[in-house]
Short mmCIF file of C-alpha atoms in Angstrom, two decimals:
data_model
loop_
_atom_site.label_atom_id
_atom_site.label_comp_id
_atom_site.label_asym_id
_atom_site.label_seq_id
_atom_site.Cartn_x
_atom_site.Cartn_y
_atom_site.Cartn_z
CA UNK A 10 -4.52 45.43 83.40
CA UNK A 11 -4.19 47.35 80.14
CA UNK A 12 -3.28 51.05 80.12
CA UNK A 13 -6.69 51.99 78.69
CA UNK A 14 -8.52 50.08 81.45
CA UNK A 15 -6.31 51.54 84.14
CA UNK A 16 -6.77 55.10 82.89
CA UNK A 17 -10.54 54.58 82.67
CA UNK A 18 -10.48 53.41 86.29
CA UNK A 19 -8.44 56.47 87.28
CA UNK A 20 -10.93 58.70 85.46
CA UNK A 21 -13.96 57.07 87.07
CA UNK A 22 -12.62 57.52 90.60
CA UNK A 23 -10.87 60.80 90.02
CA UNK A 24 -11.10 64.05 91.84
CA UNK A 25 -10.89 66.26 88.74
CA UNK A 26 -14.36 66.44 87.24
CA UNK A 27 -12.99 67.92 84.01
CA UNK A 28 -11.20 64.65 83.22
CA UNK A 29 -14.51 62.81 82.91
CA UNK A 30 -15.22 64.71 79.69
CA UNK A 31 -11.96 63.64 78.02
CA UNK A 32 -11.14 60.48 76.11
CA UNK A 33 -8.65 58.05 77.62
CA UNK A 34 -6.02 59.18 75.10
CA UNK A 35 -6.63 62.83 75.99
CA UNK A 36 -6.28 62.04 79.71
CA UNK A 37 -2.98 60.29 78.98
CA UNK A 38 -1.82 63.28 76.91
CA UNK A 39 -2.85 65.64 79.71
CA UNK A 40 -0.84 63.62 82.22
CA UNK A 41 2.13 63.65 79.87
CA UNK A 42 1.84 67.46 79.63
CA UNK A 43 1.87 67.79 83.43
CA UNK A 44 4.91 65.50 83.61
CA UNK A 45 6.79 67.70 81.12
CA UNK A 46 6.05 70.73 83.29
CA UNK A 47 7.12 68.83 86.42
CA UNK A 48 10.36 67.72 84.77
CA UNK A 49 11.79 71.18 85.27
CA UNK A 50 12.16 70.44 88.98
CA UNK A 51 12.99 66.74 88.65
CA UNK A 52 16.59 67.35 87.67
CA UNK A 53 17.56 69.65 90.52
CA UNK A 54 18.95 68.89 93.95
CA UNK A 55 16.57 69.00 96.90
CA UNK A 56 18.03 72.31 98.08
CA UNK A 57 17.49 73.92 94.67
CA UNK A 58 13.94 72.72 94.10
CA UNK A 59 11.24 75.30 94.04
CA UNK A 60 7.91 73.68 94.72
CA UNK A 61 4.69 75.28 93.54
CA UNK A 62 2.12 73.97 96.03
CA UNK A 63 4.15 71.90 98.48
CA UNK A 64 6.85 72.92 100.92
CA UNK A 65 10.08 70.94 100.81
CA UNK A 66 9.00 68.98 103.91
CA UNK A 67 5.57 68.25 102.44
CA UNK A 68 7.18 67.17 99.18
CA UNK A 69 9.39 64.70 101.06
CA UNK A 70 6.34 63.27 102.86
CA UNK A 71 4.42 63.00 99.58
CA UNK A 72 7.41 61.36 97.90
CA UNK A 73 7.69 58.67 100.58
CA UNK A 74 3.92 58.20 100.67
CA UNK A 75 3.73 57.82 96.88
CA UNK A 76 6.63 55.35 96.90
CA UNK A 77 4.82 53.37 99.61
CA UNK A 78 1.73 53.27 97.37
CA UNK A 79 3.68 52.32 94.22
CA UNK A 80 7.05 50.95 95.35
CA UNK A 81 9.94 50.11 93.08
CA UNK A 82 10.03 46.38 92.43
CA UNK A 83 11.08 44.84 89.13
CA UNK A 84 9.33 47.87 87.64
CA UNK A 85 9.83 51.57 88.46
CA UNK A 86 8.21 53.06 91.51
CA UNK A 87 6.51 56.40 92.08
CA UNK A 88 9.83 58.14 92.75
CA UNK A 89 11.23 56.92 89.41
CA UNK A 90 8.17 58.42 87.73
CA UNK A 91 8.60 61.82 89.47
CA UNK A 92 5.12 61.47 90.93
CA UNK A 93 5.91 64.08 93.60
CA UNK A 94 6.63 66.70 90.95
CA UNK A 95 3.47 65.66 89.13
CA UNK A 96 1.39 66.00 92.30
CA UNK A 97 2.93 69.40 93.06
CA UNK A 98 2.06 70.68 89.56
CA UNK A 99 -1.45 69.25 89.67
CA UNK A 100 -2.18 70.82 93.05
CA UNK A 101 -0.72 74.17 92.00
CA UNK A 102 -2.16 74.46 88.51
CA UNK A 103 -5.22 72.23 88.22
CA UNK A 104 -6.90 72.16 91.63
CA UNK A 105 -8.97 74.98 93.09
CA UNK A 106 -7.43 76.55 96.20
CA UNK A 107 -10.09 74.94 98.42
CA UNK A 108 -9.35 71.48 96.97
CA UNK A 109 -5.60 72.02 97.31
CA UNK A 110 -6.05 73.15 100.92
CA UNK A 111 -7.89 69.94 101.79
CA UNK A 112 -4.83 67.96 100.70
CA UNK A 113 -2.33 70.28 102.37
CA UNK A 114 -4.31 70.22 105.64
CA UNK A 115 -4.41 66.42 105.48
CA UNK A 116 -0.63 66.08 105.63
CA UNK A 117 -0.42 67.29 109.27
CA UNK A 118 -3.13 64.73 110.11
CA UNK A 119 -0.86 62.08 108.60
CA UNK A 120 1.99 63.32 110.80
CA UNK A 121 -0.24 63.19 113.90
CA UNK A 122 -1.17 59.60 113.14
CA UNK A 123 2.48 58.73 112.50
CA UNK A 124 3.38 60.16 115.91
CA UNK A 125 0.67 57.98 117.50
CA UNK A 126 2.46 54.98 115.96
CA UNK A 127 5.71 56.07 117.61
CA UNK A 128 7.36 57.90 114.73
CA UNK A 129 8.88 61.34 114.80
CA UNK A 130 7.23 61.80 111.38
CA UNK A 131 5.64 59.73 108.65
CA UNK A 132 8.97 59.60 106.82
CA UNK A 133 10.74 58.39 109.97
CA UNK A 134 8.40 55.43 110.51
CA UNK A 135 9.63 51.99 109.46
CA UNK A 136 8.25 51.02 106.04
CA UNK A 137 5.89 48.40 107.47
CA UNK A 138 4.33 50.95 109.84
CA UNK A 139 3.93 53.47 107.01
CA UNK A 140 2.12 50.89 104.88
CA UNK A 141 -0.05 49.97 107.87
CA UNK A 142 -1.00 53.64 108.23
CA UNK A 143 -1.79 53.98 104.51
CA UNK A 144 -3.92 50.84 104.62
CA UNK A 145 -5.88 52.27 107.55
CA UNK A 146 -6.45 55.52 105.66
CA UNK A 147 -7.49 53.58 102.57
CA UNK A 148 -9.97 51.53 104.63
CA UNK A 149 -11.45 54.77 106.02
CA UNK A 150 -11.90 56.19 102.52
CA UNK A 151 -13.40 52.89 101.31
CA UNK A 152 -15.91 52.92 104.18
CA UNK A 153 -16.74 56.55 103.43
CA UNK A 154 -17.22 55.70 99.75
CA UNK A 155 -19.96 53.22 100.69
CA UNK A 156 -22.04 55.98 102.28
CA UNK A 157 -20.91 59.16 100.53
CA UNK A 158 -18.93 58.79 97.32
CA UNK A 159 -18.49 62.52 96.81
CA UNK A 160 -17.02 62.97 100.29
CA UNK A 161 -14.71 60.00 99.71
CA UNK A 162 -13.45 61.53 96.45
CA UNK A 163 -12.81 64.83 98.25
CA UNK A 164 -10.90 63.19 101.14
CA UNK A 165 -7.27 64.32 101.24
CA UNK A 166 -5.89 60.77 101.17
CA UNK A 167 -8.16 59.77 98.30
CA UNK A 168 -6.89 62.75 96.31
CA UNK A 169 -3.23 61.98 97.01
CA UNK A 170 -3.67 58.30 96.16
CA UNK A 171 -5.53 59.22 92.97
CA UNK A 172 -2.81 61.68 91.95
CA UNK A 173 -0.14 59.08 92.71
CA UNK A 174 -1.76 56.49 90.46
CA UNK A 175 -2.63 59.03 87.76
CA UNK A 176 0.90 60.45 87.83
CA UNK A 177 2.47 57.02 87.65
CA UNK A 178 0.21 55.73 84.87
CA UNK A 179 0.87 58.78 82.69
CA UNK A 180 4.64 58.89 83.28
CA UNK A 181 7.16 57.58 80.81
CA UNK A 182 8.60 55.28 83.48
CA UNK A 183 5.21 53.84 84.38
CA UNK A 184 4.04 53.45 80.81
CA UNK A 185 7.25 52.09 79.32
CA UNK A 186 8.41 49.77 82.08
CA UNK A 187 5.19 48.75 83.82
CA UNK A 188 2.30 49.20 81.42
CA UNK A 189 4.33 48.59 78.25
CA UNK A 190 2.52 51.43 76.49
CA UNK A 191 5.23 53.91 75.49
CA UNK A 192 5.35 55.83 73.26
CA UNK A 193 1.75 56.97 73.28
CA UNK A 194 -0.11 56.47 70.09
CA UNK A 195 -1.65 59.46 68.39
CA UNK A 196 -5.22 60.41 69.07
CA UNK A 197 -7.78 58.54 66.99
CA UNK A 198 -11.19 60.02 66.35
CA UNK A 199 -13.35 57.62 64.36
CA UNK A 200 -16.04 60.27 64.01
CA UNK A 201 -13.86 63.13 62.77
CA UNK A 202 -15.47 65.36 60.15
CA UNK A 203 -14.12 64.87 56.64
CA UNK A 204 -13.59 67.90 54.46
CA UNK A 205 -14.10 67.45 50.78
#
């Protein structure tokens, strides 16, 4: 799948309504901007990190969850792309408090379900059990989407999955190593006014 197609898919299923009004190139540039802001925390140790929306424990859960969604293979994974920092910045700076709270209240639900599978936490589950849990959540969101698309887009897991994919697809690691689309081209506007 080409970067443009993937970003259009991200935009069409996204939780941020404002992105629907932007061109694909503008969405990519926006993601790049958020990554630059998130880079300030990417190069610190875990003890020194200051998260904006997430606690350190939530950030660890989100990091493992994002890596389970986009694992490192022959291409970079979500951790390589600093998706956790991206998600933290997006939740803190671009989501309304009510939208952010939906995501933050969903993380304890994830932990409850992990405990039902025998784990002390989501992070402590074996990888196969974590993926099984994510697949179950994804199936629930997919079923919800069939009856109520708006509710599915507002579901905490849907938002985290969307932010994971959006963060990965707009990261340097994702674009250069996976999508082969780095550096970004400049914005082209074929209908730009010409001054004489």
